[in-house]
PDB file of C-alpha atoms and ligand atoms in Angstrom:
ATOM      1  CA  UNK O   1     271.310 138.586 194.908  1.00 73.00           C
ATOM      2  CA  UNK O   2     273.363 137.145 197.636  1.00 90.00           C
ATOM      3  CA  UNK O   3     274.204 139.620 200.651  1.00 97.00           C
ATOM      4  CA  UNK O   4     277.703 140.131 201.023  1.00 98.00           C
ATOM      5  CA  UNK O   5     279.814 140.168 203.927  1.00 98.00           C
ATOM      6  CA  UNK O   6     283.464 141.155 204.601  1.00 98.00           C
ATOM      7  CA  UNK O   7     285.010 138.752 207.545  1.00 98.00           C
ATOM      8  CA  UNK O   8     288.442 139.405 208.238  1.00 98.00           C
ATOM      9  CA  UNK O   9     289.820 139.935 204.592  1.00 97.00           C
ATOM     10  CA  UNK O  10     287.430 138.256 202.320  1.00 98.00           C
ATOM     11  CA  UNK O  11     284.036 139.139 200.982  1.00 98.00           C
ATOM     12  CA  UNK O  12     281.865 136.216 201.096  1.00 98.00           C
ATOM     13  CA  UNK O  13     278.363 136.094 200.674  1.00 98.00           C
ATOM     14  CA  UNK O  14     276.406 136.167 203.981  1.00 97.00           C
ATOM     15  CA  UNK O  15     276.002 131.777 203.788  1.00 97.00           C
ATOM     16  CA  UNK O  16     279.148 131.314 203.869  1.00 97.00           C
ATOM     17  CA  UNK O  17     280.373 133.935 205.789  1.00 97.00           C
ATOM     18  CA  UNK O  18     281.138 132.635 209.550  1.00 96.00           C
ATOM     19  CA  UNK O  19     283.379 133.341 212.552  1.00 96.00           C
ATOM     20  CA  UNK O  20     284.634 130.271 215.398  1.00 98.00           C
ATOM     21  CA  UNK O  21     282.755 129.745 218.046  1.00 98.00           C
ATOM     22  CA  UNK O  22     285.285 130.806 219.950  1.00 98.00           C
ATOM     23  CA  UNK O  23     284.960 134.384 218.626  1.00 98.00           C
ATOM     24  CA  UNK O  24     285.307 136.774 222.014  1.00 98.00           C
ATOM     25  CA  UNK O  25     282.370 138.421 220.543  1.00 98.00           C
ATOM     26  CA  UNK O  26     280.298 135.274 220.346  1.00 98.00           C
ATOM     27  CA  UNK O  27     281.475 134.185 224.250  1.00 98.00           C
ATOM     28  CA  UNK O  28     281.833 136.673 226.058  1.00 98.00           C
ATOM     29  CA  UNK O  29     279.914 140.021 223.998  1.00 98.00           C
ATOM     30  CA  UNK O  30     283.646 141.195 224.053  1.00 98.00           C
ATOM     31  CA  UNK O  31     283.552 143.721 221.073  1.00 98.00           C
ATOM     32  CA  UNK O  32     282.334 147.104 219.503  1.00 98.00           C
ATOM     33  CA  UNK O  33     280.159 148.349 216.671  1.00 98.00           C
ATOM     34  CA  UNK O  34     279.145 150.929 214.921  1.00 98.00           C
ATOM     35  CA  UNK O  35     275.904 151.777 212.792  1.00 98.00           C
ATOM     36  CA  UNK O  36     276.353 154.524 209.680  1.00 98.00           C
ATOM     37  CA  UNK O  37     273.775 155.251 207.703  1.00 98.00           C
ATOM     38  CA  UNK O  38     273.960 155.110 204.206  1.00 98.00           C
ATOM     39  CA  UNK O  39     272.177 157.769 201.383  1.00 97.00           C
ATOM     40  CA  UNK O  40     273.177 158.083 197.941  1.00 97.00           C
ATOM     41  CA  UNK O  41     275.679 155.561 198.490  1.00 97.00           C
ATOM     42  CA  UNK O  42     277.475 157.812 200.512  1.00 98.00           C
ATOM     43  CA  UNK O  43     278.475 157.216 204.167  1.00 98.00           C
ATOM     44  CA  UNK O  44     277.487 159.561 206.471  1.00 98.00           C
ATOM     45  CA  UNK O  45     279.259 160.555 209.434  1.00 97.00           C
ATOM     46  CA  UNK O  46     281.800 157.913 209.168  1.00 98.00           C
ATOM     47  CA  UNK O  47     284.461 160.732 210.832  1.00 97.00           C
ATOM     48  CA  UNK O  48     282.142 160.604 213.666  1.00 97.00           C
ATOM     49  CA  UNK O  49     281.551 156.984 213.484  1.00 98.00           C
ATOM     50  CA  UNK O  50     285.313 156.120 213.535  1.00 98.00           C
ATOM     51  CA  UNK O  51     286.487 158.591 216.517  1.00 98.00           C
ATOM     52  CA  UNK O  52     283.549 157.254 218.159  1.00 98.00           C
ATOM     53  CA  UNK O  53     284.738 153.773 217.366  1.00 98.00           C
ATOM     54  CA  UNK O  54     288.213 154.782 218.447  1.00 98.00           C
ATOM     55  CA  UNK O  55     286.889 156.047 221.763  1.00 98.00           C
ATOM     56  CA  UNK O  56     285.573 152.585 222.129  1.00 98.00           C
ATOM     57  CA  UNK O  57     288.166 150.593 221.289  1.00 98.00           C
ATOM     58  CA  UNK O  58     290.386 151.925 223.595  1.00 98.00           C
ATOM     59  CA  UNK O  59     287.858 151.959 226.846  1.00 98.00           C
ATOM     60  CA  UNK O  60     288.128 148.297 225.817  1.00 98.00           C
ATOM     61  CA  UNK O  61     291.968 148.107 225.181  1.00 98.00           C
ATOM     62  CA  UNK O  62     291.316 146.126 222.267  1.00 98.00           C
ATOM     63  CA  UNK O  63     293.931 147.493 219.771  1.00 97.00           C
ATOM     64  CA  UNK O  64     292.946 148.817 216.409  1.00 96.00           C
ATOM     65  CA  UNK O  65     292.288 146.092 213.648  1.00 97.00           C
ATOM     66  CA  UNK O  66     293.503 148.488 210.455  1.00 96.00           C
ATOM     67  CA  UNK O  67     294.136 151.843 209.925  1.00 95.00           C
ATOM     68  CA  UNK O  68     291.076 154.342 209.337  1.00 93.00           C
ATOM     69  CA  UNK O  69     291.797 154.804 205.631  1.00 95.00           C
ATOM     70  CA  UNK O  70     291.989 151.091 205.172  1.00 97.00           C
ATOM     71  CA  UNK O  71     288.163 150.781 207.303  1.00 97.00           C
ATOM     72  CA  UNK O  72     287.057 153.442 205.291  1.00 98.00           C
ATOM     73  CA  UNK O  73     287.827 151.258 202.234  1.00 98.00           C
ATOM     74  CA  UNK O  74     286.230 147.743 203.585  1.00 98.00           C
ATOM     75  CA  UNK O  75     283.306 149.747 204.854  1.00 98.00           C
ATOM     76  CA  UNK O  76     282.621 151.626 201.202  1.00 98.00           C
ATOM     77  CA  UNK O  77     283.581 148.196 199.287  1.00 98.00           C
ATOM     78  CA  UNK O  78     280.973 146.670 201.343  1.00 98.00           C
ATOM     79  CA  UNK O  79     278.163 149.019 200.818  1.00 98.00           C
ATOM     80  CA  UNK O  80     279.156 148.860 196.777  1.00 98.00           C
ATOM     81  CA  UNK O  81     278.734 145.335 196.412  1.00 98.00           C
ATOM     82  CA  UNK O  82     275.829 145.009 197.971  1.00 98.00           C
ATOM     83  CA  UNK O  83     274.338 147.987 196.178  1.00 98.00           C
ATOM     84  CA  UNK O  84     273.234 150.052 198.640  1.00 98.00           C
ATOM     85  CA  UNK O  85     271.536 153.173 198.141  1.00 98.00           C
ATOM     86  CA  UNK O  86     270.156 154.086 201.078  1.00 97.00           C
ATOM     87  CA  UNK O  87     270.489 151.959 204.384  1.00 98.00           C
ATOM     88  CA  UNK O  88     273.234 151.042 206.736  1.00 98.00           C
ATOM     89  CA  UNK O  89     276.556 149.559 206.785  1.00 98.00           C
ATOM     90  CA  UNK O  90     277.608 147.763 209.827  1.00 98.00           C
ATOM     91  CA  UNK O  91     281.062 146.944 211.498  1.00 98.00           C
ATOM     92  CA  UNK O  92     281.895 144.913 214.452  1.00 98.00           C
ATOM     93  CA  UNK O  93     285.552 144.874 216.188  1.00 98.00           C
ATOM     94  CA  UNK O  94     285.715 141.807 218.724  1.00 98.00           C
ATOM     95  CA  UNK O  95     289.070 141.100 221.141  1.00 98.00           C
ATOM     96  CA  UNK O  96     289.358 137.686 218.256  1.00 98.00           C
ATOM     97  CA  UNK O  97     289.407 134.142 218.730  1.00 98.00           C
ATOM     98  CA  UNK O  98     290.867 132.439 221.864  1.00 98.00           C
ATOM     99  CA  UNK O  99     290.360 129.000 223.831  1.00 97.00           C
ATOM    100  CA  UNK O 100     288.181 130.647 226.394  1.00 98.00           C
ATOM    101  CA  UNK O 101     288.850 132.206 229.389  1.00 98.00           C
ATOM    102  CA  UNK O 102     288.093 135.754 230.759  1.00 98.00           C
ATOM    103  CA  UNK O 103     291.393 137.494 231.005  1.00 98.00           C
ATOM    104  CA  UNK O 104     292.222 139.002 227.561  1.00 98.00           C
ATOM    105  CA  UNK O 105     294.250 136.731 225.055  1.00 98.00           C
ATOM    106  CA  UNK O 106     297.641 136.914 224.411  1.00 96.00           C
ATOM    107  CA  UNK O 107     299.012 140.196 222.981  1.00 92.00           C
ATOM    108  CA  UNK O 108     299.130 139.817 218.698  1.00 93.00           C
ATOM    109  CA  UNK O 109     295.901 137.687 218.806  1.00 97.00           C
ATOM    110  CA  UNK O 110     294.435 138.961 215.619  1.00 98.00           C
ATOM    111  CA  UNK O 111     290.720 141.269 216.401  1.00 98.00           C
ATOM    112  CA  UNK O 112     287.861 139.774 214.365  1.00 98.00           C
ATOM    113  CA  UNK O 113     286.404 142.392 211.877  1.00 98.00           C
ATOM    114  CA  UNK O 114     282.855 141.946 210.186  1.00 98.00           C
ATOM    115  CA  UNK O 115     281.636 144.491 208.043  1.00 98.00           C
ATOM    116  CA  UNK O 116     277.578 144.065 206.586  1.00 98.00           C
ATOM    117  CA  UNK O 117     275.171 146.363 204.745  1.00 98.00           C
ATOM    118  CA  UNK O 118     271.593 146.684 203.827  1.00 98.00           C
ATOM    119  CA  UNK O 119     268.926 148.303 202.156  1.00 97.00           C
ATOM    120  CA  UNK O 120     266.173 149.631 203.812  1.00 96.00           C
ATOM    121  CA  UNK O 121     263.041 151.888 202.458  1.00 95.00           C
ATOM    122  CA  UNK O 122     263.344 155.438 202.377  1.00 94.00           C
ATOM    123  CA  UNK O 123     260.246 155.753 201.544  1.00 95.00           C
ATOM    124  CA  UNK O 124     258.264 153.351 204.346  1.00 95.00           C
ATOM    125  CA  UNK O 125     260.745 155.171 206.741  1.00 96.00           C
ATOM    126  CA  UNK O 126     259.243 159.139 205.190  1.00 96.00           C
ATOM    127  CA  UNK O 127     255.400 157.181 206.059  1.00 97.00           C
ATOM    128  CA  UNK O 128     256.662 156.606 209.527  1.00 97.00           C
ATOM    129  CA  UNK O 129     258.290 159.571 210.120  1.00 98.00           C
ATOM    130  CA  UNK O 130     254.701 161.700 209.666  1.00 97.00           C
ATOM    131  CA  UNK O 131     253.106 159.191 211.483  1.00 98.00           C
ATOM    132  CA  UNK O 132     255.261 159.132 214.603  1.00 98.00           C
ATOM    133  CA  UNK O 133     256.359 155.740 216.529  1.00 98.00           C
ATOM    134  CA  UNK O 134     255.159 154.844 220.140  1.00 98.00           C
ATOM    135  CA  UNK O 135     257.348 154.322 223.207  1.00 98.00           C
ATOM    136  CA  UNK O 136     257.070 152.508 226.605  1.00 98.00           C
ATOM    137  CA  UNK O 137     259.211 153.268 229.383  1.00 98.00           C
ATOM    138  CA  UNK O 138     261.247 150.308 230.864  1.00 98.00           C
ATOM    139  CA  UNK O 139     263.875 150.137 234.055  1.00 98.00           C
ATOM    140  CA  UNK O 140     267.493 151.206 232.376  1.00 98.00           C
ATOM    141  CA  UNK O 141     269.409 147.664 234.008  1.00 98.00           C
ATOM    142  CA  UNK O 142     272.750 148.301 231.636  1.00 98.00           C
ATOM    143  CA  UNK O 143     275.960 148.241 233.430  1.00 98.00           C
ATOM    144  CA  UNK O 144     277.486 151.674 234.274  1.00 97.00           C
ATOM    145  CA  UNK O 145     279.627 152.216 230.505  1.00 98.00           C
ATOM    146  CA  UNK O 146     277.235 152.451 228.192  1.00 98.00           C
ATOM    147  CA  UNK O 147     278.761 155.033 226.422  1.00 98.00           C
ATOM    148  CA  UNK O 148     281.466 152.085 224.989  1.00 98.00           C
ATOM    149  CA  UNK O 149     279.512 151.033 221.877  1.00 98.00           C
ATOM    150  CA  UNK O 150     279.297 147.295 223.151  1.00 98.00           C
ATOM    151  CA  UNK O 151     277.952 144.336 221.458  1.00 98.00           C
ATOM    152  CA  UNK O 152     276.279 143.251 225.159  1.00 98.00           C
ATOM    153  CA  UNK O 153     272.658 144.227 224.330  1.00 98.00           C
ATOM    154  CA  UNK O 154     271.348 142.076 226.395  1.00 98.00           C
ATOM    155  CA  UNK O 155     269.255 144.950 228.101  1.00 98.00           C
ATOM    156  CA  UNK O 156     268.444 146.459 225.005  1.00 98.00           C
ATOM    157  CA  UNK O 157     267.411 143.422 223.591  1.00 98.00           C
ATOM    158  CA  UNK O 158     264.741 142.427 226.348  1.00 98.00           C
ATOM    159  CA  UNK O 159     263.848 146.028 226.216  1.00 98.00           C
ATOM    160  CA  UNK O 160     262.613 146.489 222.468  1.00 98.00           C
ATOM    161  CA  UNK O 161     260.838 142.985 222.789  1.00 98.00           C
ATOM    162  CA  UNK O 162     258.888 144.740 225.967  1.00 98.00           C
ATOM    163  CA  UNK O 163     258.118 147.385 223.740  1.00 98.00           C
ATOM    164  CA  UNK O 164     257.081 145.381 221.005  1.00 98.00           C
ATOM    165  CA  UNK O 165     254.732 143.297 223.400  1.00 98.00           C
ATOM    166  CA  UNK O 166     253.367 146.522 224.087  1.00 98.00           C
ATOM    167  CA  UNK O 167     252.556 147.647 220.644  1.00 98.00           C
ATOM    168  CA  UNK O 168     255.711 150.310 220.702  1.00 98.00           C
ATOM    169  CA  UNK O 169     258.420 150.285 218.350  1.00 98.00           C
ATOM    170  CA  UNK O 170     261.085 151.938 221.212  1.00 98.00           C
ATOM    171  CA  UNK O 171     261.707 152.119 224.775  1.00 98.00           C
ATOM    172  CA  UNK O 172     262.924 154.377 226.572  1.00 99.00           C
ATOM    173  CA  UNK O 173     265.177 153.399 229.531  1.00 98.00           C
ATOM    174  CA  UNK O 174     264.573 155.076 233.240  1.00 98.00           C
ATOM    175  CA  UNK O 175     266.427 155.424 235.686  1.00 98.00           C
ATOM    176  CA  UNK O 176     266.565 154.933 239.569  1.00 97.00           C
ATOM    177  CA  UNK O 177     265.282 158.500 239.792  1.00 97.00           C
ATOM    178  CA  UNK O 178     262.660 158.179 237.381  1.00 98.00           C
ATOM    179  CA  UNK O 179     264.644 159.823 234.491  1.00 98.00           C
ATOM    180  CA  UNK O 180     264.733 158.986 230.732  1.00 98.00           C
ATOM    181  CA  UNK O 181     268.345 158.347 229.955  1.00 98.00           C
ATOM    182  CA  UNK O 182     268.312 157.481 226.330  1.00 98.00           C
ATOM    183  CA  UNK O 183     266.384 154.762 223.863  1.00 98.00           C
ATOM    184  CA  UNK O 184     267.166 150.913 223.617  1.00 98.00           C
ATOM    185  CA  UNK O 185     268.616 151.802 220.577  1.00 98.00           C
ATOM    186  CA  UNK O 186     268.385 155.833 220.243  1.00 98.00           C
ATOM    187  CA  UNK O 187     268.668 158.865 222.034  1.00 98.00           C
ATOM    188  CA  UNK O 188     265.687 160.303 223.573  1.00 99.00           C
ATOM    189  CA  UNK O 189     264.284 164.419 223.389  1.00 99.00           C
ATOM    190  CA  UNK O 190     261.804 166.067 224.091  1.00 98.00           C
ATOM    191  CA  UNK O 191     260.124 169.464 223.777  1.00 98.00           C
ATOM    192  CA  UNK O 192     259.172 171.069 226.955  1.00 98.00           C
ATOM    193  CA  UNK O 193     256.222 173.354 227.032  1.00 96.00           C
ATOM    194  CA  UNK O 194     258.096 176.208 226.717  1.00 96.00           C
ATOM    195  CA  UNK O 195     259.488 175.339 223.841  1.00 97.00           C
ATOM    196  CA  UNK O 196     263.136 174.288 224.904  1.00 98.00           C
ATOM    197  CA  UNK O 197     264.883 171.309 223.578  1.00 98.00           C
ATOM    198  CA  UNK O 198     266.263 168.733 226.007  1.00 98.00           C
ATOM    199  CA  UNK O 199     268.458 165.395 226.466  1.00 98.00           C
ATOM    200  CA  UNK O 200     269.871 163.783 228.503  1.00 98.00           C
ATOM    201  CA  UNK O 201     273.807 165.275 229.004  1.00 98.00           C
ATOM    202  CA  UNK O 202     276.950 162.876 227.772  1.00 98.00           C
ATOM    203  CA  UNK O 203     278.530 160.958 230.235  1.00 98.00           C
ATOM    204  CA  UNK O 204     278.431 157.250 231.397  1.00 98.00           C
ATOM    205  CA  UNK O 205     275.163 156.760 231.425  1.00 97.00           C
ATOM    206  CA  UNK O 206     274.312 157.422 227.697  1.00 98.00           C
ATOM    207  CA  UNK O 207     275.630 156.646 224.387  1.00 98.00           C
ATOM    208  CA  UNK O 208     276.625 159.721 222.551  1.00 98.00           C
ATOM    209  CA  UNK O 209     275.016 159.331 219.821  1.00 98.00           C
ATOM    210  CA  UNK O 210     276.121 160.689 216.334  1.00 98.00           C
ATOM    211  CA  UNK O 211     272.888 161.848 215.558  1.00 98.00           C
ATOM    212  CA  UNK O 212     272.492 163.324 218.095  1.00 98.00           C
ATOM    213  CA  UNK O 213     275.540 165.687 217.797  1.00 98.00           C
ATOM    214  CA  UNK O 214     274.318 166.451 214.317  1.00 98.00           C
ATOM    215  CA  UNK O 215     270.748 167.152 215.540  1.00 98.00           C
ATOM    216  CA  UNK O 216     272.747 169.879 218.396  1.00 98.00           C
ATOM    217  CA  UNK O 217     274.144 171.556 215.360  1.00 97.00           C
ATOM    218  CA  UNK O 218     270.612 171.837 213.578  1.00 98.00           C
ATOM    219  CA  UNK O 219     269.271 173.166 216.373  1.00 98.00           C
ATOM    220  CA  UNK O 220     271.468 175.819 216.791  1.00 97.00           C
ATOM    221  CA  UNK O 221     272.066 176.904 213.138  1.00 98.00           C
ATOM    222  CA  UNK O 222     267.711 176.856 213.890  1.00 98.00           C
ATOM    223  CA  UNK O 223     268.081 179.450 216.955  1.00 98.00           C
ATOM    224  CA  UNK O 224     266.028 176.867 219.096  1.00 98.00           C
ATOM    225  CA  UNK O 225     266.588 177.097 223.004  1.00 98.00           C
ATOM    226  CA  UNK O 226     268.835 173.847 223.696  1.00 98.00           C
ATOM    227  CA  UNK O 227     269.524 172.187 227.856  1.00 98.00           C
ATOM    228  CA  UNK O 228     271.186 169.370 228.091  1.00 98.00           C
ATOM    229  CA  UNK O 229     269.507 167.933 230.999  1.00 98.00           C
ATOM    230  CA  UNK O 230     268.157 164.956 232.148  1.00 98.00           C
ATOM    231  CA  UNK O 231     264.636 165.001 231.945  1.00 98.00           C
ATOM    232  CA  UNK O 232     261.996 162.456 234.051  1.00 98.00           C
ATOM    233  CA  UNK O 233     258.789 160.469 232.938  1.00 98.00           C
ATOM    234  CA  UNK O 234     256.504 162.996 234.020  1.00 98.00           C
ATOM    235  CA  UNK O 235     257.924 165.507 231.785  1.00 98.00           C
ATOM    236  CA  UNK O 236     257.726 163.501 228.740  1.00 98.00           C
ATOM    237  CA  UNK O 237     254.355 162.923 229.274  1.00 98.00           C
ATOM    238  CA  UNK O 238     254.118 166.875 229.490  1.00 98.00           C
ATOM    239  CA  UNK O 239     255.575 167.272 226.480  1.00 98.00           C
ATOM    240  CA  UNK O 240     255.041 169.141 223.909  1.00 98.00           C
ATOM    241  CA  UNK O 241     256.868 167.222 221.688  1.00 98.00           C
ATOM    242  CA  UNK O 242     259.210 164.390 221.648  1.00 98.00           C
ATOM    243  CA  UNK O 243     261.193 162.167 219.456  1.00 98.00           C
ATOM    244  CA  UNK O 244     264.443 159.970 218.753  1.00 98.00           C
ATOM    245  CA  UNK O 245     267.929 160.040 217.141  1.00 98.00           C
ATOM    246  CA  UNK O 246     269.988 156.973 215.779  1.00 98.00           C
ATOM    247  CA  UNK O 247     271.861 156.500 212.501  1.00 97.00           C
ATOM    248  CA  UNK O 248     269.054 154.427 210.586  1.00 94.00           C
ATOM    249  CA  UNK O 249     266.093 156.704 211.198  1.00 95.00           C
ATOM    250  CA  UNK O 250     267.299 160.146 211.677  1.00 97.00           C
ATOM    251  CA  UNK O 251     264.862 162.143 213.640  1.00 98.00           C
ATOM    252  CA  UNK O 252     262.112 160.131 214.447  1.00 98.00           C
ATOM    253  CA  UNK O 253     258.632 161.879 215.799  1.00 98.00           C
ATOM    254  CA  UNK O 254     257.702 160.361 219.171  1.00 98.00           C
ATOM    255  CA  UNK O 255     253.274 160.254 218.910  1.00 98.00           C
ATOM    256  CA  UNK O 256     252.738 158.029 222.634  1.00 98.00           C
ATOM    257  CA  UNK O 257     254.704 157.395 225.614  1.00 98.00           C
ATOM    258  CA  UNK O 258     253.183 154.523 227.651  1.00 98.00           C
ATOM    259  CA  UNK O 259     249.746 154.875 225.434  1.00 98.00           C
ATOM    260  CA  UNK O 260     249.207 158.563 226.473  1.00 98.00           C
ATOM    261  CA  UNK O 261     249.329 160.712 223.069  1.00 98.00           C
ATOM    262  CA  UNK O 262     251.993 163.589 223.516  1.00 98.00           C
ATOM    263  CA  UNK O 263     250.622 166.860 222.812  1.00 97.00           C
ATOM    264  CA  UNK O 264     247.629 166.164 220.236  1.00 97.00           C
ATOM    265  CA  UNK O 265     249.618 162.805 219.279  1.00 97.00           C
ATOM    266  CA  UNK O 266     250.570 163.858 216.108  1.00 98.00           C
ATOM    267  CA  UNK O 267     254.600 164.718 215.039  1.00 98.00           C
ATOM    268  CA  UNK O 268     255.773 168.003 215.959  1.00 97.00           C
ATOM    269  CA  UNK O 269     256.722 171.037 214.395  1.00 97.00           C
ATOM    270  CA  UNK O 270     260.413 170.606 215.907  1.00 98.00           C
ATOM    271  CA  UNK O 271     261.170 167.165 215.054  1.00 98.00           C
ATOM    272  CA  UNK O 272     259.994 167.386 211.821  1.00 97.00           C
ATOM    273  CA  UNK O 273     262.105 170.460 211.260  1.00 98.00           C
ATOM    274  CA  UNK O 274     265.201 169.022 212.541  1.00 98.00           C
ATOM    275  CA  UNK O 275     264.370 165.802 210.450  1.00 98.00           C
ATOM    276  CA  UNK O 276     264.200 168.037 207.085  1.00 97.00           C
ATOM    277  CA  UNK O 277     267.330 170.039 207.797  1.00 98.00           C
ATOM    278  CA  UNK O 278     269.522 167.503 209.372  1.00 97.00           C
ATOM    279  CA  UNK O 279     271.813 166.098 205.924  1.00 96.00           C
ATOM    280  CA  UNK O 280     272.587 169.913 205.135  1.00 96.00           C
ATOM    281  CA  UNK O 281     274.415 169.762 208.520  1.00 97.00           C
ATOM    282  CA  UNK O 282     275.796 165.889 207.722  1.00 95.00           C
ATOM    283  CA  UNK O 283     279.344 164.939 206.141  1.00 95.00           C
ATOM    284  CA  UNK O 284     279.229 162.280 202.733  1.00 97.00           C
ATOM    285  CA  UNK O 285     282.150 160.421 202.197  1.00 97.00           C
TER     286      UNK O 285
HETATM  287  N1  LIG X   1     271.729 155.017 222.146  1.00 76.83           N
HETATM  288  C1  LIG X   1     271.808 153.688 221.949  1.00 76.83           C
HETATM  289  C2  LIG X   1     271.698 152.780 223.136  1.00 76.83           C
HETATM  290  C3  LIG X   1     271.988 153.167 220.651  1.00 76.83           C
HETATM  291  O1  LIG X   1     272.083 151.845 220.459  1.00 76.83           O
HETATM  292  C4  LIG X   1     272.051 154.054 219.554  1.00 76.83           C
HETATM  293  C5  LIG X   1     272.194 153.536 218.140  1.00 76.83           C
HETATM  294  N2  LIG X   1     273.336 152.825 217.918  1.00 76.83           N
HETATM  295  C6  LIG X   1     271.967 155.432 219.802  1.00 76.83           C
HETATM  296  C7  LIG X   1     271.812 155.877 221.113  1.00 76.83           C
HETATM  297  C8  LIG X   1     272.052 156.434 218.675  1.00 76.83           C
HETATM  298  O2  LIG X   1     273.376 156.556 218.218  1.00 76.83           O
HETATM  299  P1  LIG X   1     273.696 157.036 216.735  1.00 76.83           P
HETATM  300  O3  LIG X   1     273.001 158.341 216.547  1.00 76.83           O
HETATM  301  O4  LIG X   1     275.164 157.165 216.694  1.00 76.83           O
HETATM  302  O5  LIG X   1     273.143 155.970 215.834  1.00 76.83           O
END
């Protein structure tokens, strides 16, 4: 069966689905996304996921494509016909096609909108999750708003290939004083030794991270000590445990940072915890 995509009012399957080269998005990386994950069928989090996407759009001043309720519709439409159980569904908001140039186009100029969605395993992603993933630590070179959901991944891109030359399937980003700010494409926690959870606080210099929310409001229906701090290199390698958020994998056990096994290098009793408990505290739509 043919993916299917929805670009800006039809559903087309993924061949034939296209957008001009002189998509803003495709120039000049000048548009926003967001990743939900999908279970059951169900979105979850998409009230998150669109006052996130709000939030982003308007950093941006890119006006709103359609209304919520009329996202909301594309987005489940999209994850129907491509029968999608458990996975993701995908939407990307660019400023639309113009001739190029770098001020914004003229006011009316329609926003692109691409909506995808896909399968993945639950069941390869349950075998990863009690294995744990790897990390290497890389420079964080983003620009100073990464909390706008941008398509320019430039950074993040470069920085899951480093990690994938070095046999890790994340990296977490550092920066100038040696501190983890978040993954390429997660948010980054550890376990101290005393048993406290910590990330990284919400400002500009993180995404804030749906998941992550979520995973605050396990953790204190769980009565677990919480900081939101920055934490360095040399803590994380202290740990006792650690581990990422994102949409498509939950809570995902952290077993090496920079080859040296945290704790005894197996998952932790935290992350795992959080991982089990964490769609009790999610909203299906
Ligand atoms: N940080 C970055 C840089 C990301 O790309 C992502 C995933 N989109 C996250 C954090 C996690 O965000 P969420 O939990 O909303 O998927």
């Amino acid at each position: 069966m043919s993916r299917i995509a929805y670009v800006n009012g039809r559903y087309l399957p993924h061949e034939r689905a296209q957008v001009s080269i002189e998509d803003r998005g495709f120039q000049f990386a000048d548009g926003v996304y967001e990743v939900c994950e999908v279970r059951g069928g169900h979105l979850v989090d998409e009230r998150r996921h669109m006052a996130r996407l709000d939030r982003s759009l308007s950093e941006l001043r890119i006006a709103r494509p359609m209304s919520a309720a009329a996202l909301s519709v594309v987005m489940h439409e999209t994850v129907r016909r491509n029968r999608v159980r458990d996975g993701i569904v995908y939407l990307q908001i660019t400023r639309g096609v113009a001739r190029r140039d770098f001020p914004f186009p003229p006011e009316g100029t329609p926003r692109s909108v691409i909506v995808t969605s896909r399968s993945n395993d639950p069941a390869w992603l349950e075998q990863m999750a009690g294995e744990g993933i790897a990390v290497v630590t890389v420079p964080d070179i983003r620009w100073q708003r990464v909390d706008i959901k941008s398509v320019a991944l430039l950074p993040n891109v470069l920085a899951k290939q480093a990690a994938r030359d070095r046999g890790a399937r994340e990296a977490w980003l550092v920066d100038a004083q040696g501190r983890v700010t978040e993954g390429a494409s997660s948010n980054a926690w550890i376990v101290s030794r005393d048993g406290t959870l910590i990330t990284h606080p919400l400002g500009r210099d993180i995404l804030p991270g749906i998941t992550r929310s979520v995973v605050i409001d396990v953790a204190r229906a769980q009565g677990l000590a919480f900081e939101e701090r920055a934490f360095t290199v040399e803590e994380a390698y202290a740990a006792r445990e650690a581990f990422v958020t994102s949409a498509g994998q939950i809570v995902m056990p952290v077993v090496s940072i920079d080859s040296r096994p945290v704790a005894n290098g197996a998952p932790g009793l935290v992350a795992s915890a959080l991982r089990r408990d964490y769609h009790r505290h999610a909203e299906f739509s």
